[in-house]
PDB file of C-alpha atoms and ligand atoms in Angstrom:
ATOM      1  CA  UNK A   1     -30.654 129.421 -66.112  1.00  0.00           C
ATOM      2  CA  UNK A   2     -29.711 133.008 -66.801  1.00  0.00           C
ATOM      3  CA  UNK A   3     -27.425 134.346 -69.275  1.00  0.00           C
ATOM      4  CA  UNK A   4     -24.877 135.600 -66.779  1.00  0.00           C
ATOM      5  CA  UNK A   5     -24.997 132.223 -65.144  1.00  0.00           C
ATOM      6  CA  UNK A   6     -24.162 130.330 -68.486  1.00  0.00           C
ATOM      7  CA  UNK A   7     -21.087 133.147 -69.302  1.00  0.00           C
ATOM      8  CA  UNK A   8     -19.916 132.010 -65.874  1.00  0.00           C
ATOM      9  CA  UNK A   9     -19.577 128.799 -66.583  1.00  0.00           C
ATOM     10  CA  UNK A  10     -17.990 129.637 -69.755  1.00  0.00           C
ATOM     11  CA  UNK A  11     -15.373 131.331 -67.991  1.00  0.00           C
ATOM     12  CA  UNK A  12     -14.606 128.354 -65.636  1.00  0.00           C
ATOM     13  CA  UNK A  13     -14.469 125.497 -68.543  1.00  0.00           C
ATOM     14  CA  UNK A  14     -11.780 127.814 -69.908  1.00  0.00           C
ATOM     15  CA  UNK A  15      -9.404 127.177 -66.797  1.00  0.00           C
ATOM     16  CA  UNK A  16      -9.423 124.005 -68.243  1.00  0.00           C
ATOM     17  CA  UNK A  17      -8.135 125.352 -72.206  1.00  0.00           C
ATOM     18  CA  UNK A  18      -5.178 123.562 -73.435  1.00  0.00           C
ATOM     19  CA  UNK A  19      -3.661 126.760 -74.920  1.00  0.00           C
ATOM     20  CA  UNK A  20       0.158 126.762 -74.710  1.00  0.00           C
ATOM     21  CA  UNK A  21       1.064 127.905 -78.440  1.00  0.00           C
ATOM     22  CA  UNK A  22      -1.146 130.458 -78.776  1.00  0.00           C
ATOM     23  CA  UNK A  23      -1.579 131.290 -75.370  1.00  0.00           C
ATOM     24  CA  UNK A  24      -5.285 131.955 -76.371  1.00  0.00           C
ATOM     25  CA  UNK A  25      -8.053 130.373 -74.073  1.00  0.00           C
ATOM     26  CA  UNK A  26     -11.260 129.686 -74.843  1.00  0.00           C
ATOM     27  CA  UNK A  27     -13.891 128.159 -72.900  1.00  0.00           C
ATOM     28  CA  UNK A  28     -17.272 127.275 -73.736  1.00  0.00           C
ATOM     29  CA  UNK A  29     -20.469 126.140 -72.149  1.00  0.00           C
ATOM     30  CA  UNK A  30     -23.235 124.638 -73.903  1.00  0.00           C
ATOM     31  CA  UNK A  31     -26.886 124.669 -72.366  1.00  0.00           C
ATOM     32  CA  UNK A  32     -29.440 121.562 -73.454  1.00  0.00           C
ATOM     33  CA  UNK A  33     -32.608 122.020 -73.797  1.00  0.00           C
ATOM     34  CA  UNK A  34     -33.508 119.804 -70.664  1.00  0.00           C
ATOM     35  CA  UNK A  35     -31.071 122.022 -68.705  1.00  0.00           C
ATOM     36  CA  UNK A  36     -27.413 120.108 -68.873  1.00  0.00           C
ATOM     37  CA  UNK A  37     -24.630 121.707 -69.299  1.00  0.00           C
ATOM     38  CA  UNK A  38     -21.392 120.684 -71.238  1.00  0.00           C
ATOM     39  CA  UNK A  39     -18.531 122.437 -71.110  1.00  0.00           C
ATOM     40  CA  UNK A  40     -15.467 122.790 -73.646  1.00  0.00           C
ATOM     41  CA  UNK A  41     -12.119 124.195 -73.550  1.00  0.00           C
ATOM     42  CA  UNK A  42     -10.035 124.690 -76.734  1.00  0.00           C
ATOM     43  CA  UNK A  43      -7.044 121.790 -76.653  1.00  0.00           C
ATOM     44  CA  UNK A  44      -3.731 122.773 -78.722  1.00  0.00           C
ATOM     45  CA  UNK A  45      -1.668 120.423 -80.464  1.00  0.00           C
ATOM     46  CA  UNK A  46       2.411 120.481 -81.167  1.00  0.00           C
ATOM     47  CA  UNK A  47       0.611 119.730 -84.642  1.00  0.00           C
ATOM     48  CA  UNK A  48      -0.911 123.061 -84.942  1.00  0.00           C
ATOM     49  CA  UNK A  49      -3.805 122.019 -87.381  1.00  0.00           C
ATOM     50  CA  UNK A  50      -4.653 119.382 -84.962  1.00  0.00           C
ATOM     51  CA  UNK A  51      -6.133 122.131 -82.289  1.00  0.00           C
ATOM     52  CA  UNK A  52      -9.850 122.154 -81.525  1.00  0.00           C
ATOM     53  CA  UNK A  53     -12.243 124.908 -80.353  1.00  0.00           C
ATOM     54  CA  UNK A  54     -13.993 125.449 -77.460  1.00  0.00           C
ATOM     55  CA  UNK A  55     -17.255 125.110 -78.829  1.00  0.00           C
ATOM     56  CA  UNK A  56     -16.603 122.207 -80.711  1.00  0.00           C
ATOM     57  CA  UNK A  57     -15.844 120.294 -77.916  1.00  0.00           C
ATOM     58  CA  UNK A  58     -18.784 121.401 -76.132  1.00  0.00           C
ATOM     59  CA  UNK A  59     -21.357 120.120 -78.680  1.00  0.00           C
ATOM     60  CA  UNK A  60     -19.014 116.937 -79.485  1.00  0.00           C
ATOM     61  CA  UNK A  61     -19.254 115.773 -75.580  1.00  0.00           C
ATOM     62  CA  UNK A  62     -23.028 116.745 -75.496  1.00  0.00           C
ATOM     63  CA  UNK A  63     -23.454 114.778 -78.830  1.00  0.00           C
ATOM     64  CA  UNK A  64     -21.794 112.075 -77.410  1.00  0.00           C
ATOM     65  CA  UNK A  65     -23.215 112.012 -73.968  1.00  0.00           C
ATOM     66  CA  UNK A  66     -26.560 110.907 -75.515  1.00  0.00           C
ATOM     67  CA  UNK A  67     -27.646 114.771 -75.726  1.00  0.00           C
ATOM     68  CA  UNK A  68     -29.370 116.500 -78.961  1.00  0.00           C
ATOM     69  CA  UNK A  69     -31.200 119.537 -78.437  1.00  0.00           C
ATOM     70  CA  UNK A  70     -29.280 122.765 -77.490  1.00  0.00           C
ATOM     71  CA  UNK A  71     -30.504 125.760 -76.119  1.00  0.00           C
ATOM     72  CA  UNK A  72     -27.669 128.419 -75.524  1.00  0.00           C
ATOM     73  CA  UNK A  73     -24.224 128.151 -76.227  1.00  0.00           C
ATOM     74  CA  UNK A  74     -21.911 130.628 -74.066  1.00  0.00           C
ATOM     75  CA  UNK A  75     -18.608 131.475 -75.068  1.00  0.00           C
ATOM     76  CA  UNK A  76     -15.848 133.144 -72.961  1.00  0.00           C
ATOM     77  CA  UNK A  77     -12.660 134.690 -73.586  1.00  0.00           C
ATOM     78  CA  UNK A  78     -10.213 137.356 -72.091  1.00  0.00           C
ATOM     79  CA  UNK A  79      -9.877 139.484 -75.409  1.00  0.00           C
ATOM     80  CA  UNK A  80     -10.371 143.418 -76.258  1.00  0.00           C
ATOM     81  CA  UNK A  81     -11.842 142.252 -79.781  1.00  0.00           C
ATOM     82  CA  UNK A  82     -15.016 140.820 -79.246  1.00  0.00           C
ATOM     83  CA  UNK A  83     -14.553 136.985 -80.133  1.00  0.00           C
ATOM     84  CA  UNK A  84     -16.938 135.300 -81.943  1.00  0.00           C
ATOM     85  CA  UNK A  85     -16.797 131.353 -82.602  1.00  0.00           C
ATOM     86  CA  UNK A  86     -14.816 130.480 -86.132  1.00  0.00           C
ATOM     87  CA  UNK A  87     -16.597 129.154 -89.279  1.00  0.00           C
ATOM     88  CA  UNK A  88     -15.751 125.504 -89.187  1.00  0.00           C
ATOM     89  CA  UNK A  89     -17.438 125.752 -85.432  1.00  0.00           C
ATOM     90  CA  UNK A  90     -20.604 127.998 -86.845  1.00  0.00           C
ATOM     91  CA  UNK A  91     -20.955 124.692 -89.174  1.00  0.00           C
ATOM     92  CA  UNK A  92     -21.257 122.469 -87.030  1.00  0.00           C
ATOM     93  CA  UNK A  93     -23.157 124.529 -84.750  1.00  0.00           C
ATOM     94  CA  UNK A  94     -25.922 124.758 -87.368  1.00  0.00           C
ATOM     95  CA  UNK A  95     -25.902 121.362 -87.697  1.00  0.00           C
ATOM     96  CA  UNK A  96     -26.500 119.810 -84.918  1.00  0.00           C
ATOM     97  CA  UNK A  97     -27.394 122.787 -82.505  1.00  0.00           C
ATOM     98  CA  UNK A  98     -29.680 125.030 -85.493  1.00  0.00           C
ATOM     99  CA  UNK A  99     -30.570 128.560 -84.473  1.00  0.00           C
ATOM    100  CA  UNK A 100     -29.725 128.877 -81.144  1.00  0.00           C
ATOM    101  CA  UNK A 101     -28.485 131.543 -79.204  1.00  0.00           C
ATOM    102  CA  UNK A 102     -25.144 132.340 -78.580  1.00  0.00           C
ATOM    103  CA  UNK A 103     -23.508 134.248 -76.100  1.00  0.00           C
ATOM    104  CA  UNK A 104     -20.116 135.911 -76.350  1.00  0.00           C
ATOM    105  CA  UNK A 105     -17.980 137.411 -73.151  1.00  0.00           C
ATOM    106  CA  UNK A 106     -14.955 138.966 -73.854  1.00  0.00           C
ATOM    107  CA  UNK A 107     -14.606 140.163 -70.043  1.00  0.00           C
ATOM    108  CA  UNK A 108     -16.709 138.584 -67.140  1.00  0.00           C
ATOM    109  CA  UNK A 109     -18.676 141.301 -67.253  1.00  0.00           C
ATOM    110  CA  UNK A 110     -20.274 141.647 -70.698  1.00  0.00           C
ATOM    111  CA  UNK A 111     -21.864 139.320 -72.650  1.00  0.00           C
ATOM    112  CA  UNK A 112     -23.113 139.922 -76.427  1.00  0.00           C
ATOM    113  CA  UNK A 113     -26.355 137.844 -77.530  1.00  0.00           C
ATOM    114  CA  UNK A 114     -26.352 136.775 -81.037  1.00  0.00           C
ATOM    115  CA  UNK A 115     -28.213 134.072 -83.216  1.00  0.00           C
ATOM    116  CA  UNK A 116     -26.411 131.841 -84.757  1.00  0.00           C
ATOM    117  CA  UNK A 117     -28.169 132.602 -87.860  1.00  0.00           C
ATOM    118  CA  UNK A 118     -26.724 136.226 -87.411  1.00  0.00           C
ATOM    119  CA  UNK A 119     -23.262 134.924 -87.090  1.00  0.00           C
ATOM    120  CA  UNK A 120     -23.747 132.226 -90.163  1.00  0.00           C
ATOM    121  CA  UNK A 121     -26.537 133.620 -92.380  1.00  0.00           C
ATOM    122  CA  UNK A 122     -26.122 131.270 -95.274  1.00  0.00           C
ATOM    123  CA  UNK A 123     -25.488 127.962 -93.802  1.00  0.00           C
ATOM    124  CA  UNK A 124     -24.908 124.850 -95.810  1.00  0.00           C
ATOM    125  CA  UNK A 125     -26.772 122.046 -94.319  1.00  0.00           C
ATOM    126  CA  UNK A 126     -28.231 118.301 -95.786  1.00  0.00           C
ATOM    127  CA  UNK A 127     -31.042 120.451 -97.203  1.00  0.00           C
ATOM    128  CA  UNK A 128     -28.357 120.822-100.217  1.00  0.00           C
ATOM    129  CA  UNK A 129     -27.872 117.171-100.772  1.00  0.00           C
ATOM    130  CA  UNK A 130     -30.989 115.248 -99.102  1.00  0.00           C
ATOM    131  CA  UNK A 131     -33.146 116.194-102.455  1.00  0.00           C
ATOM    132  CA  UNK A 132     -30.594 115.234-104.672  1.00  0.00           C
ATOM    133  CA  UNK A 133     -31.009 111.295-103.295  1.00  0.00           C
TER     134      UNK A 133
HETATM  135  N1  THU B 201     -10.447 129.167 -80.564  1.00  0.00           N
HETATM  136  C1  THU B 201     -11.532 128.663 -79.902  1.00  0.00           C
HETATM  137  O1  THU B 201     -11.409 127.752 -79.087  1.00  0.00           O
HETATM  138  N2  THU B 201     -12.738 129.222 -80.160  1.00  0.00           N
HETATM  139  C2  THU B 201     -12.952 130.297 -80.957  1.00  0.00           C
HETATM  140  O2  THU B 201     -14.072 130.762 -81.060  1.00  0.00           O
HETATM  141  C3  THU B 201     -11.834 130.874 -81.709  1.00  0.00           C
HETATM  142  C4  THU B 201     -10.526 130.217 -81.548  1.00  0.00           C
HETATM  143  C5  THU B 201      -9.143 128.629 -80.234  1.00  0.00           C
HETATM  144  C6  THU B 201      -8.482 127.801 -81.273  1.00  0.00           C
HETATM  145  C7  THU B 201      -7.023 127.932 -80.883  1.00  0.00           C
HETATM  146  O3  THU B 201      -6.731 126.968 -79.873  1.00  0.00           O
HETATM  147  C8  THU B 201      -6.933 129.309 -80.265  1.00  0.00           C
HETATM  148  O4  THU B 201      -8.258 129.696 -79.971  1.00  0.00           O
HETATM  149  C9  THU B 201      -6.298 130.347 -81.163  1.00  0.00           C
HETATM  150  O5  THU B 201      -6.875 130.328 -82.408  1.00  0.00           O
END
């Protein structure tokens, strides 16, 4: 799958974004490594806090469709700052998804390519606690 065709369907989970406080949608699209694709949509809560990411939901409904090896992760929003996915999102990104590549569309046409280890440099991961067992 190209990049372009991964941003696209970035742009059409976030149709789907639950975003009526902060009128901000996100949508996300998350590319396995044997070619699914699992898209996420950022869902708002009258309980602020409660709100979850795009991305987030992406990798949870891969995760819990059976699915465990990522490939690209797209991410698409109508913005004139380039958006890039938040910290608690990078986290669990590195977790479960390592360094993959991550692509960021801020209009439907352009996409920026990073790593994820560009984004998060330093991640934390069980490498900090597995020796300590
Ligand atoms: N949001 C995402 O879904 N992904 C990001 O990368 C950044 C922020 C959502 C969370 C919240 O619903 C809205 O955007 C405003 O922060």
């Amino acid at each position: 799958m190209t990049n372009e065709a991964l941003v696209a369907e970035a742009w059409r989970a976030r149709e789907f974004a639950q975003a009526s406080y902060s009128k901000f949608s996100v949508g996300a699209a998350l590319l396995t490594k044997n070619g699914n694709i699992f898209w996420g949509a950022n869902v708002e809560s009258s309980s602020y806090g409660l709100s979850v990411c795009a991305e987030r939901i992406a990798l949870f409904s891969a995760l819990t469709a059976g699915h465990t090896t990522f490939e690209r992760l797209a991410v698409a929003a109508e913005t004139p700052l380039q958006i890039f996915p938040c910290g608690a999102c990078l986290q669990l990104l590195s977790d479960y998804a390592g360094d993959i590549t991550i692509l960021l569309s801020k209009s439907s046409s352009e996409i920026m390519i990073k790593s994820l280890r560009e984004l998060l440099p330093y991640p934390f991961g069980n490498r900090h606690f597995d020796s300590n067992s």
